[in-house]
Amino acid sequence: MIYFIGDWLPEANDLNLDGIFTLIDTFDQSEIDYKIIIPKFIPFLRYAWNEHGFFDENHVVQIADYLRAFKTTMDLPMTAAGLDLANNVEKIYGNSGILLMKNGQSYGKIQFNKYGYVSEVQFFLNGRHKQVDFYSDHGFIYRTDYLDAEGNLTEAHIYSDQGRRMMHIRSEGINIDDNLNGVFEQETYQSFSDIYHEFLRHTLVDFDRRNDQVIVDASKVELVEMLAQVDMQLNIIYLLNDSTFNSLSDDRKKDLLAQGQVVVESRHVQRELAKFASGKTHLIPTFPTEINFGTSNTTVKQDIFWQMDQVDDDLVKRTFDYCLKQDTVSLSIEVGVLADVEHFEWLTDRYIVDNFGISFKDMNENLEIELLPKELLKRVGEANSLKNRIKVHFGLPENERLAIIKQARLYVDLTGRPNNYVHALVASTGLPLISTYQSQYLSNGRNGRLIQAGDDVIKAFEYYLEQDSHWNQALVESVSIIEANSITQLSNEWRKLLYEISK
């Protein structure tokens, strides 16, 4: 049996970027048997999973199941109308929730999650928080926090779905008030970590060291430490993504290798870890690819999708020069900082002033364009054409980013950081991939180029956008990249690894 130890936010928006969630999906589609163990109570997690087309309670063991306290017949989350509020409490609706007023004074606030249900209700005392009730996705209060005048937590209560107080938490520790079904081994605990350890020991009681494995995301420090402190002999596989690797100290890397096997998603990281221990690092990319070709062959327009975390003004100017020469080329740029959207607009306006002698900002809105002198009218048309071919984005939703990728002719990644999820999407569409970061989805010279400087970017534009044969060859090469990272291939790699380390 494969046990995944998971920890997600209640309203996770980026599960597709989560390595453990992606691997669970791969195992599920490949019919590899597994269990998901969630040591924490995470309300509304099933809603987040359902959004991504996945939730099978038969595979999931949550701490709530262990406590056997939240097996409620209520299955609907709480709504504002369902709250038991006094008749003299007035509701004032706002963008961030509902403000509660009582006798002309602020009495509390109802907050909602992204699904539109009540997530918490705050009650105020003299304008400060006094009490916060947290609601589960089954519609009952599962926790109440009490805060002092400065907003510091003084005490918390945990409840069952029947309103029975199971435990109360103070600075000195946790007291068990109602030992439901005798599941707690102690009457008091120093912290929740002790309860989590107890839960893991019970859940993994049938762990077979000959055949079973525990898989955990190495970026989840609390879970990693939790497993290290559980008094059991476990076979642990750490999923180590490139971003987490870059943030770890050498001592932390050595600890992971000493405690278990490590699966990485790039050859570079595999080589670096091999310096500390050989034979315990395994390369299996996280995100599977599938043939999902784009539509750029159906239009004359050649759109470049470009991700950057820092704006290089000189490179942007040279890119505008290229777009000016190639009137079929357009730019869809996603920046990493909101302020860069405004900076890009300034660069565009500055470029148009310098090259066309035109300032659209200074033009009279009531100006009759058709009455302009012919020569000026021509310049206005060319400048407007260029401006309309430059789109700048920040924080693109996943579906919008994918739509841009599907329509693009070329992808450029100048973020300089691990970007494996997007690289997998791009490889699946068959786009030439130009990047300063080497992922397993980029084969230099085959389906794209690994670059270093701004000059390389312009050369890549010329190579792939001006010669259809070069673009077509990259598309052909992409097919082998897609096959090498398909869900079938990745699941086979996992089966092979699980077999080898169990021998």
PDB file of C-alpha atoms in Angstrom, residues 82-355:
ATOM      1  CA  GLY A  82     -29.065  29.531   8.467  1.00  0.00           C
ATOM      2  CA  LEU A  83     -27.157  31.305  11.243  1.00  0.00           C
ATOM      3  CA  ASP A  84     -28.904  31.492  14.610  1.00  0.00           C
ATOM      4  CA  LEU A  85     -28.691  35.233  15.272  1.00  0.00           C
ATOM      5  CA  ALA A  86     -30.825  37.323  17.612  1.00  0.00           C
ATOM      6  CA  ASN A  87     -33.722  39.247  16.081  1.00  0.00           C
ATOM      7  CA  ASN A  88     -32.171  42.598  16.998  1.00  0.00           C
ATOM      8  CA  VAL A  89     -28.967  41.901  15.035  1.00  0.00           C
ATOM      9  CA  GLU A  90     -28.853  43.950  11.826  1.00  0.00           C
ATOM     10  CA  LYS A  91     -26.969  42.729   8.733  1.00  0.00           C
ATOM     11  CA  ILE A  92     -25.064  45.169   6.518  1.00  0.00           C
ATOM     12  CA  TYR A  93     -23.858  43.569   3.300  1.00  0.00           C
ATOM     13  CA  GLY A  94     -20.410  44.452   1.964  1.00  0.00           C
ATOM     14  CA  ASN A  95     -17.838  43.179  -0.520  1.00  0.00           C
ATOM     15  CA  SER A  96     -15.807  41.316   2.106  1.00  0.00           C
ATOM     16  CA  GLY A  97     -18.696  39.829   4.086  1.00  0.00           C
ATOM     17  CA  ILE A  98     -21.656  40.839   6.217  1.00  0.00           C
ATOM     18  CA  LEU A  99     -21.177  43.295   9.076  1.00  0.00           C
ATOM     19  CA  LEU A 100     -23.377  42.610  12.095  1.00  0.00           C
ATOM     20  CA  MET A 101     -24.771  45.562  14.073  1.00  0.00           C
ATOM     21  CA  LYS A 102     -26.490  45.448  17.463  1.00  0.00           C
ATOM     22  CA  ASN A 103     -27.923  48.491  19.220  1.00  0.00           C
ATOM     23  CA  GLY A 104     -26.070  50.728  16.770  1.00  0.00           C
ATOM     24  CA  GLN A 105     -22.690  49.151  17.551  1.00  0.00           C
ATOM     25  CA  SER A 106     -20.459  46.776  15.591  1.00  0.00           C
ATOM     26  CA  TYR A 107     -21.358  43.341  16.866  1.00  0.00           C
ATOM     27  CA  GLY A 108     -19.610  40.976  14.483  1.00  0.00           C
ATOM     28  CA  LYS A 109     -18.843  39.931  10.947  1.00  0.00           C
ATOM     29  CA  ILE A 110     -19.768  36.977   8.752  1.00  0.00           C
ATOM     30  CA  GLN A 111     -17.052  35.856   6.358  1.00  0.00           C
ATOM     31  CA  PHE A 112     -17.572  33.594   3.368  1.00  0.00           C
ATOM     32  CA  ASN A 113     -15.262  31.312   1.451  1.00  0.00           C
ATOM     33  CA  LYS A 114     -14.947  31.256  -2.323  1.00  0.00           C
ATOM     34  CA  TYR A 115     -17.782  28.727  -2.553  1.00  0.00           C
ATOM     35  CA  GLY A 116     -20.207  31.240  -1.056  1.00  0.00           C
ATOM     36  CA  TYR A 117     -20.662  29.470   2.283  1.00  0.00           C
ATOM     37  CA  VAL A 118     -20.000  30.743   5.795  1.00  0.00           C
ATOM     38  CA  SER A 119     -16.420  30.000   6.821  1.00  0.00           C
ATOM     39  CA  GLU A 120     -16.341  31.959  10.075  1.00  0.00           C
ATOM     40  CA  VAL A 121     -18.341  34.373  12.199  1.00  0.00           C
ATOM     41  CA  GLN A 122     -16.470  36.964  14.261  1.00  0.00           C
ATOM     42  CA  PHE A 123     -18.012  38.624  17.293  1.00  0.00           C
ATOM     43  CA  PHE A 124     -16.594  41.983  18.438  1.00  0.00           C
ATOM     44  CA  LEU A 125     -16.074  43.543  21.827  1.00  0.00           C
ATOM     45  CA  ASN A 126     -15.328  47.281  21.824  1.00  0.00           C
ATOM     46  CA  GLY A 127     -14.447  47.054  18.148  1.00  0.00           C
ATOM     47  CA  ARG A 128     -12.034  44.142  18.662  1.00  0.00           C
ATOM     48  CA  HIS A 129     -12.415  40.414  18.110  1.00  0.00           C
ATOM     49  CA  LYS A 130     -13.810  38.586  21.075  1.00  0.00           C
ATOM     50  CA  GLN A 131     -14.825  35.251  19.649  1.00  0.00           C
ATOM     51  CA  VAL A 132     -14.473  33.536  16.267  1.00  0.00           C
ATOM     52  CA  ASP A 133     -16.635  30.554  15.289  1.00  0.00           C
ATOM     53  CA  PHE A 134     -15.240  28.413  12.455  1.00  0.00           C
ATOM     54  CA  TYR A 135     -17.677  26.371  10.366  1.00  0.00           C
ATOM     55  CA  SER A 136     -17.064  23.007   8.738  1.00  0.00           C
ATOM     56  CA  ASP A 137     -18.253  22.112   5.252  1.00  0.00           C
ATOM     57  CA  HIS A 138     -20.991  20.084   6.986  1.00  0.00           C
ATOM     58  CA  GLY A 139     -22.539  23.211   8.498  1.00  0.00           C
ATOM     59  CA  PHE A 140     -21.581  23.026  12.183  1.00  0.00           C
ATOM     60  CA  ILE A 141     -19.111  24.939  14.356  1.00  0.00           C
ATOM     61  CA  TYR A 142     -16.038  22.759  14.721  1.00  0.00           C
ATOM     62  CA  ARG A 143     -13.830  25.306  16.490  1.00  0.00           C
ATOM     63  CA  THR A 144     -14.252  28.481  18.529  1.00  0.00           C
ATOM     64  CA  ASP A 145     -11.343  30.805  19.267  1.00  0.00           C
ATOM     65  CA  TYR A 146     -11.402  33.342  22.103  1.00  0.00           C
ATOM     66  CA  LEU A 147      -9.171  36.405  21.810  1.00  0.00           C
ATOM     67  CA  ASP A 148      -8.095  39.150  24.190  1.00  0.00           C
ATOM     68  CA  ALA A 149      -8.355  42.904  23.586  1.00  0.00           C
ATOM     69  CA  GLU A 150      -5.147  42.819  21.510  1.00  0.00           C
ATOM     70  CA  GLY A 151      -6.450  39.988  19.337  1.00  0.00           C
ATOM     71  CA  ASN A 152      -4.191  37.306  20.829  1.00  0.00           C
ATOM     72  CA  LEU A 153      -5.576  33.782  21.196  1.00  0.00           C
ATOM     73  CA  THR A 154      -6.311  32.949  24.833  1.00  0.00           C
ATOM     74  CA  GLU A 155      -8.333  29.765  24.463  1.00  0.00           C
ATOM     75  CA  ALA A 156      -9.898  27.556  21.792  1.00  0.00           C
ATOM     76  CA  HIS A 157     -12.579  24.858  21.879  1.00  0.00           C
ATOM     77  CA  ILE A 158     -13.020  21.956  19.439  1.00  0.00           C
ATOM     78  CA  TYR A 159     -16.542  20.575  18.958  1.00  0.00           C
ATOM     79  CA  SER A 160     -18.190  17.509  17.475  1.00  0.00           C
ATOM     80  CA  ASP A 161     -21.066  17.798  15.013  1.00  0.00           C
ATOM     81  CA  GLN A 162     -23.456  17.288  17.939  1.00  0.00           C
ATOM     82  CA  GLY A 163     -22.058  20.352  19.698  1.00  0.00           C
ATOM     83  CA  ARG A 164     -20.148  18.345  22.298  1.00  0.00           C
ATOM     84  CA  ARG A 165     -16.892  19.995  23.327  1.00  0.00           C
ATOM     85  CA  MET A 166     -14.164  17.434  22.668  1.00  0.00           C
ATOM     86  CA  MET A 167     -11.199  19.474  23.819  1.00  0.00           C
ATOM     87  CA  HIS A 168     -10.125  22.916  24.903  1.00  0.00           C
ATOM     88  CA  ILE A 169      -6.787  24.507  24.168  1.00  0.00           C
ATOM     89  CA  ARG A 170      -4.837  26.913  26.352  1.00  0.00           C
ATOM     90  CA  SER A 171      -1.234  28.069  26.353  1.00  0.00           C
ATOM     91  CA  GLU A 172      -0.274  25.305  28.778  1.00  0.00           C
ATOM     92  CA  GLY A 173      -1.639  22.537  26.549  1.00  0.00           C
ATOM     93  CA  ILE A 174      -4.717  20.654  25.332  1.00  0.00           C
ATOM     94  CA  ASN A 175      -7.295  19.067  27.632  1.00  0.00           C
ATOM     95  CA  ILE A 176      -9.603  16.304  26.412  1.00  0.00           C
ATOM     96  CA  ASP A 177     -13.137  17.041  27.625  1.00  0.00           C
ATOM     97  CA  ASP A 178     -15.028  14.246  25.878  1.00  0.00           C
ATOM     98  CA  ASN A 179     -13.017  11.173  24.887  1.00  0.00           C
ATOM     99  CA  LEU A 180     -15.401  10.091  22.149  1.00  0.00           C
ATOM    100  CA  ASN A 181     -15.301   6.312  21.747  1.00  0.00           C
ATOM    101  CA  GLY A 182     -12.095   6.226  23.762  1.00  0.00           C
ATOM    102  CA  VAL A 183      -9.894   7.220  20.823  1.00  0.00           C
ATOM    103  CA  PHE A 184      -7.568   9.494  22.798  1.00  0.00           C
ATOM    104  CA  GLU A 185      -4.722   7.747  24.602  1.00  0.00           C
ATOM    105  CA  GLN A 186      -4.211  10.620  27.074  1.00  0.00           C
ATOM    106  CA  GLU A 187      -6.270  13.176  28.950  1.00  0.00           C
ATOM    107  CA  THR A 188      -3.873  16.017  28.163  1.00  0.00           C
ATOM    108  CA  TYR A 189      -1.465  16.841  25.328  1.00  0.00           C
ATOM    109  CA  GLN A 190       1.217  19.482  25.077  1.00  0.00           C
ATOM    110  CA  SER A 191       0.312  20.400  21.487  1.00  0.00           C
ATOM    111  CA  PHE A 192      -1.611  19.271  18.428  1.00  0.00           C
ATOM    112  CA  SER A 193       1.595  17.666  17.160  1.00  0.00           C
ATOM    113  CA  ASP A 194       1.189  14.984  19.834  1.00  0.00           C
ATOM    114  CA  ILE A 195      -2.363  14.292  18.664  1.00  0.00           C
ATOM    115  CA  TYR A 196      -1.192  14.159  15.036  1.00  0.00           C
ATOM    116  CA  HIS A 197       1.541  11.659  15.990  1.00  0.00           C
ATOM    117  CA  GLU A 198      -1.027   9.516  17.767  1.00  0.00           C
ATOM    118  CA  PHE A 199      -3.304   9.654  14.733  1.00  0.00           C
ATOM    119  CA  LEU A 200      -0.487   8.595  12.395  1.00  0.00           C
ATOM    120  CA  ARG A 201       0.495   5.686  14.631  1.00  0.00           C
ATOM    121  CA  HIS A 202      -3.074   4.389  14.638  1.00  0.00           C
ATOM    122  CA  THR A 203      -3.579   4.933  10.910  1.00  0.00           C
ATOM    123  CA  LEU A 204      -0.315   3.226   9.964  1.00  0.00           C
ATOM    124  CA  VAL A 205      -0.645   0.396  12.477  1.00  0.00           C
ATOM    125  CA  ASP A 206      -0.742  -2.196   9.666  1.00  0.00           C
ATOM    126  CA  PHE A 207       2.237  -0.709   7.826  1.00  0.00           C
ATOM    127  CA  ASP A 208       4.259  -3.473   6.149  1.00  0.00           C
ATOM    128  CA  ARG A 209       7.908  -2.500   5.728  1.00  0.00           C
ATOM    129  CA  ARG A 210       8.351  -5.106   2.998  1.00  0.00           C
ATOM    130  CA  ASN A 211       5.743  -3.636   0.659  1.00  0.00           C
ATOM    131  CA  ASP A 212       4.384  -0.320   1.936  1.00  0.00           C
ATOM    132  CA  GLN A 213       5.687   3.196   1.332  1.00  0.00           C
ATOM    133  CA  VAL A 214       4.853   6.634   2.698  1.00  0.00           C
ATOM    134  CA  ILE A 215       5.082   9.548   0.251  1.00  0.00           C
ATOM    135  CA  VAL A 216       5.267  13.130   1.505  1.00  0.00           C
ATOM    136  CA  ASP A 217       6.023  16.506  -0.066  1.00  0.00           C
ATOM    137  CA  ALA A 218       9.459  17.631   1.167  1.00  0.00           C
ATOM    138  CA  SER A 219       8.269  21.259   1.100  1.00  0.00           C
ATOM    139  CA  LYS A 220       5.756  20.513   3.896  1.00  0.00           C
ATOM    140  CA  VAL A 221       8.192  20.968   6.767  1.00  0.00           C
ATOM    141  CA  GLU A 222       5.634  20.248   9.486  1.00  0.00           C
ATOM    142  CA  LEU A 223       4.648  16.929   7.892  1.00  0.00           C
ATOM    143  CA  VAL A 224       8.277  15.937   7.329  1.00  0.00           C
ATOM    144  CA  GLU A 225       9.105  16.629  10.973  1.00  0.00           C
ATOM    145  CA  MET A 226       5.927  14.879  12.091  1.00  0.00           C
ATOM    146  CA  LEU A 227       6.937  11.680  10.282  1.00  0.00           C
ATOM    147  CA  ALA A 228      10.470  11.901  11.654  1.00  0.00           C
ATOM    148  CA  GLN A 229       9.092  11.992  15.202  1.00  0.00           C
ATOM    149  CA  VAL A 230       6.602   9.138  14.835  1.00  0.00           C
ATOM    150  CA  ASP A 231       7.911   6.154  16.769  1.00  0.00           C
ATOM    151  CA  MET A 232       7.608   3.726  13.838  1.00  0.00           C
ATOM    152  CA  GLN A 233       9.863   2.158  11.240  1.00  0.00           C
ATOM    153  CA  LEU A 234       8.561   3.606   7.964  1.00  0.00           C
ATOM    154  CA  ASN A 235       9.731   3.538   4.369  1.00  0.00           C
ATOM    155  CA  ILE A 236       9.524   7.198   3.334  1.00  0.00           C
ATOM    156  CA  ILE A 237       9.722   8.703  -0.148  1.00  0.00           C
ATOM    157  CA  TYR A 238      10.170  12.474  -0.223  1.00  0.00           C
ATOM    158  CA  LEU A 239       8.823  14.320  -3.242  1.00  0.00           C
ATOM    159  CA  LEU A 240      11.314  17.153  -3.750  1.00  0.00           C
ATOM    160  CA  ASN A 241      10.425  19.790  -6.330  1.00  0.00           C
ATOM    161  CA  ASP A 242      13.030  22.092  -7.840  1.00  0.00           C
ATOM    162  CA  SER A 243      11.834  25.190  -5.960  1.00  0.00           C
ATOM    163  CA  THR A 244      12.055  23.480  -2.576  1.00  0.00           C
ATOM    164  CA  PHE A 245      15.508  22.088  -3.413  1.00  0.00           C
ATOM    165  CA  ASN A 246      16.799  25.609  -4.067  1.00  0.00           C
ATOM    166  CA  SER A 247      15.621  26.742  -0.623  1.00  0.00           C
ATOM    167  CA  LEU A 248      17.058  23.842   1.410  1.00  0.00           C
ATOM    168  CA  SER A 249      20.330  23.953   3.306  1.00  0.00           C
ATOM    169  CA  ASP A 250      22.890  21.228   2.665  1.00  0.00           C
ATOM    170  CA  ASP A 251      22.208  19.781   6.117  1.00  0.00           C
ATOM    171  CA  ARG A 252      18.479  19.544   5.352  1.00  0.00           C
ATOM    172  CA  LYS A 253      19.200  17.761   2.067  1.00  0.00           C
ATOM    173  CA  LYS A 254      21.424  15.280   3.900  1.00  0.00           C
ATOM    174  CA  ASP A 255      18.657  14.680   6.458  1.00  0.00           C
ATOM    175  CA  LEU A 256      16.142  13.796   3.746  1.00  0.00           C
ATOM    176  CA  LEU A 257      18.562  11.357   2.128  1.00  0.00           C
ATOM    177  CA  ALA A 258      19.327   9.799   5.510  1.00  0.00           C
ATOM    178  CA  GLN A 259      15.644   9.327   6.332  1.00  0.00           C
ATOM    179  CA  GLY A 260      14.381   7.911   3.039  1.00  0.00           C
ATOM    180  CA  GLN A 261      14.353   7.910  -0.744  1.00  0.00           C
ATOM    181  CA  VAL A 262      14.062  11.201  -2.646  1.00  0.00           C
ATOM    182  CA  VAL A 263      12.214  11.650  -5.946  1.00  0.00           C
ATOM    183  CA  VAL A 264      13.169  14.775  -7.907  1.00  0.00           C
ATOM    184  CA  GLU A 265      11.791  16.319 -11.088  1.00  0.00           C
ATOM    185  CA  SER A 266      14.949  17.440 -12.921  1.00  0.00           C
ATOM    186  CA  ARG A 267      18.341  15.986 -13.774  1.00  0.00           C
ATOM    187  CA  HIS A 268      20.132  19.021 -12.355  1.00  0.00           C
ATOM    188  CA  VAL A 269      18.709  18.417  -8.871  1.00  0.00           C
ATOM    189  CA  GLN A 270      19.432  14.700  -9.153  1.00  0.00           C
ATOM    190  CA  ARG A 271      23.105  15.439  -9.866  1.00  0.00           C
ATOM    191  CA  GLU A 272      23.347  17.897  -6.980  1.00  0.00           C
ATOM    192  CA  LEU A 273      21.810  15.465  -4.475  1.00  0.00           C
ATOM    193  CA  ALA A 274      24.069  12.653  -5.676  1.00  0.00           C
ATOM    194  CA  LYS A 275      26.965  14.597  -4.133  1.00  0.00           C
ATOM    195  CA  PHE A 276      25.570  13.761  -0.691  1.00  0.00           C
ATOM    196  CA  ALA A 277      24.425  10.161  -1.229  1.00  0.00           C
ATOM    197  CA  SER A 278      24.286   7.882  -4.237  1.00  0.00           C
ATOM    198  CA  GLY A 279      21.476   5.502  -5.073  1.00  0.00           C
ATOM    199  CA  LYS A 280      18.791   7.284  -3.050  1.00  0.00           C
ATOM    200  CA  THR A 281      17.778   9.946  -5.571  1.00  0.00           C
ATOM    201  CA  HIS A 282      15.372   9.112  -8.384  1.00  0.00           C
ATOM    202  CA  LEU A 283      14.269  11.254 -11.326  1.00  0.00           C
ATOM    203  CA  ILE A 284      10.558  11.165 -12.171  1.00  0.00           C
ATOM    204  CA  PRO A 285       8.972  14.382 -13.516  1.00  0.00           C
ATOM    205  CA  THR A 286       5.945  15.548 -11.563  1.00  0.00           C
ATOM    206  CA  PHE A 287       3.569  16.762 -14.262  1.00  0.00           C
ATOM    207  CA  PRO A 288       2.472  14.383 -17.036  1.00  0.00           C
ATOM    208  CA  THR A 289       2.151  15.532 -20.637  1.00  0.00           C
ATOM    209  CA  GLU A 290      -0.406  14.631 -23.280  1.00  0.00           C
ATOM    210  CA  ILE A 291      -0.885  15.630 -26.898  1.00  0.00           C
ATOM    211  CA  ASN A 292      -2.953  18.817 -26.840  1.00  0.00           C
ATOM    212  CA  PHE A 293      -1.759  20.751 -29.881  1.00  0.00           C
ATOM    213  CA  GLY A 294      -2.595  24.423 -30.211  1.00  0.00           C
ATOM    214  CA  THR A 295      -4.288  26.367 -32.999  1.00  0.00           C
ATOM    215  CA  SER A 296      -1.501  28.683 -34.207  1.00  0.00           C
ATOM    216  CA  ASN A 297      -1.335  26.820 -37.539  1.00  0.00           C
ATOM    217  CA  THR A 298      -4.839  28.037 -38.366  1.00  0.00           C
ATOM    218  CA  THR A 299      -4.017  31.763 -38.396  1.00  0.00           C
ATOM    219  CA  VAL A 300      -1.475  34.174 -39.856  1.00  0.00           C
ATOM    220  CA  LYS A 301      -1.071  35.793 -36.444  1.00  0.00           C
ATOM    221  CA  GLN A 302       2.045  34.704 -34.548  1.00  0.00           C
ATOM    222  CA  ASP A 303       1.564  35.249 -30.835  1.00  0.00           C
ATOM    223  CA  ILE A 304       4.495  35.017 -28.424  1.00  0.00           C
ATOM    224  CA  PHE A 305       3.548  34.032 -24.873  1.00  0.00           C
ATOM    225  CA  TRP A 306       6.262  35.393 -22.623  1.00  0.00           C
ATOM    226  CA  GLN A 307       6.604  34.993 -18.849  1.00  0.00           C
ATOM    227  CA  MET A 308       9.054  37.230 -16.995  1.00  0.00           C
ATOM    228  CA  ASP A 309       9.649  38.161 -13.359  1.00  0.00           C
ATOM    229  CA  GLN A 310      11.844  41.187 -14.125  1.00  0.00           C
ATOM    230  CA  VAL A 311      11.429  43.620 -17.012  1.00  0.00           C
ATOM    231  CA  ASP A 312      14.552  44.208 -19.109  1.00  0.00           C
ATOM    232  CA  ASP A 313      13.825  47.592 -20.727  1.00  0.00           C
ATOM    233  CA  ASP A 314      16.456  47.179 -23.444  1.00  0.00           C
ATOM    234  CA  LEU A 315      15.236  43.690 -24.391  1.00  0.00           C
ATOM    235  CA  VAL A 316      11.644  44.916 -24.457  1.00  0.00           C
ATOM    236  CA  LYS A 317      12.640  47.742 -26.816  1.00  0.00           C
ATOM    237  CA  ARG A 318      14.419  45.298 -29.145  1.00  0.00           C
ATOM    238  CA  THR A 319      11.362  43.052 -29.041  1.00  0.00           C
ATOM    239  CA  PHE A 320       9.176  46.014 -30.054  1.00  0.00           C
ATOM    240  CA  ASP A 321      11.628  46.637 -32.917  1.00  0.00           C
ATOM    241  CA  TYR A 322      11.118  43.055 -34.031  1.00  0.00           C
ATOM    242  CA  CYS A 323       7.312  43.347 -33.829  1.00  0.00           C
ATOM    243  CA  LEU A 324       7.507  46.541 -35.870  1.00  0.00           C
ATOM    244  CA  LYS A 325       9.334  44.682 -38.656  1.00  0.00           C
ATOM    245  CA  GLN A 326       7.089  41.612 -38.415  1.00  0.00           C
ATOM    246  CA  ASP A 327       3.527  42.886 -38.438  1.00  0.00           C
ATOM    247  CA  THR A 328       2.041  39.404 -37.855  1.00  0.00           C
ATOM    248  CA  VAL A 329       3.838  39.039 -34.508  1.00  0.00           C
ATOM    249  CA  SER A 330       2.015  39.897 -31.269  1.00  0.00           C
ATOM    250  CA  LEU A 331       2.998  39.663 -27.601  1.00  0.00           C
ATOM    251  CA  SER A 332       1.124  38.210 -24.633  1.00  0.00           C
ATOM    252  CA  ILE A 333       3.314  38.938 -21.628  1.00  0.00           C
ATOM    253  CA  GLU A 334       2.722  37.732 -18.082  1.00  0.00           C
ATOM    254  CA  VAL A 335       4.718  39.678 -15.497  1.00  0.00           C
ATOM    255  CA  GLY A 336       5.484  38.580 -11.941  1.00  0.00           C
ATOM    256  CA  VAL A 337       4.815  41.931 -10.243  1.00  0.00           C
ATOM    257  CA  LEU A 338       1.648  43.998 -10.584  1.00  0.00           C
ATOM    258  CA  ALA A 339       3.636  47.246 -10.846  1.00  0.00           C
ATOM    259  CA  ASP A 340       5.290  45.921 -14.019  1.00  0.00           C
ATOM    260  CA  VAL A 341       1.962  46.099 -15.857  1.00  0.00           C
ATOM    261  CA  GLU A 342       2.038  49.888 -15.532  1.00  0.00           C
ATOM    262  CA  HIS A 343       5.762  49.938 -16.343  1.00  0.00           C
ATOM    263  CA  PHE A 344       5.117  47.980 -19.533  1.00  0.00           C
ATOM    264  CA  GLU A 345       2.411  50.426 -20.550  1.00  0.00           C
ATOM    265  CA  TRP A 346       4.896  53.255 -19.997  1.00  0.00           C
ATOM    266  CA  LEU A 347       7.528  51.455 -22.115  1.00  0.00           C
ATOM    267  CA  THR A 348       4.984  50.960 -24.902  1.00  0.00           C
ATOM    268  CA  ASP A 349       3.875  54.599 -24.882  1.00  0.00           C
ATOM    269  CA  ARG A 350       7.500  55.787 -24.728  1.00  0.00           C
ATOM    270  CA  TYR A 351       8.430  53.577 -27.681  1.00  0.00           C
ATOM    271  CA  ILE A 352       5.540  54.924 -29.763  1.00  0.00           C
ATOM    272  CA  VAL A 353       6.505  58.514 -28.984  1.00  0.00           C
ATOM    273  CA  ASP A 354      10.160  57.854 -29.902  1.00  0.00           C
ATOM    274  CA  ASN A 355       9.416  55.963 -33.126  1.00  0.00           C
TER     275      ASN A 355
END
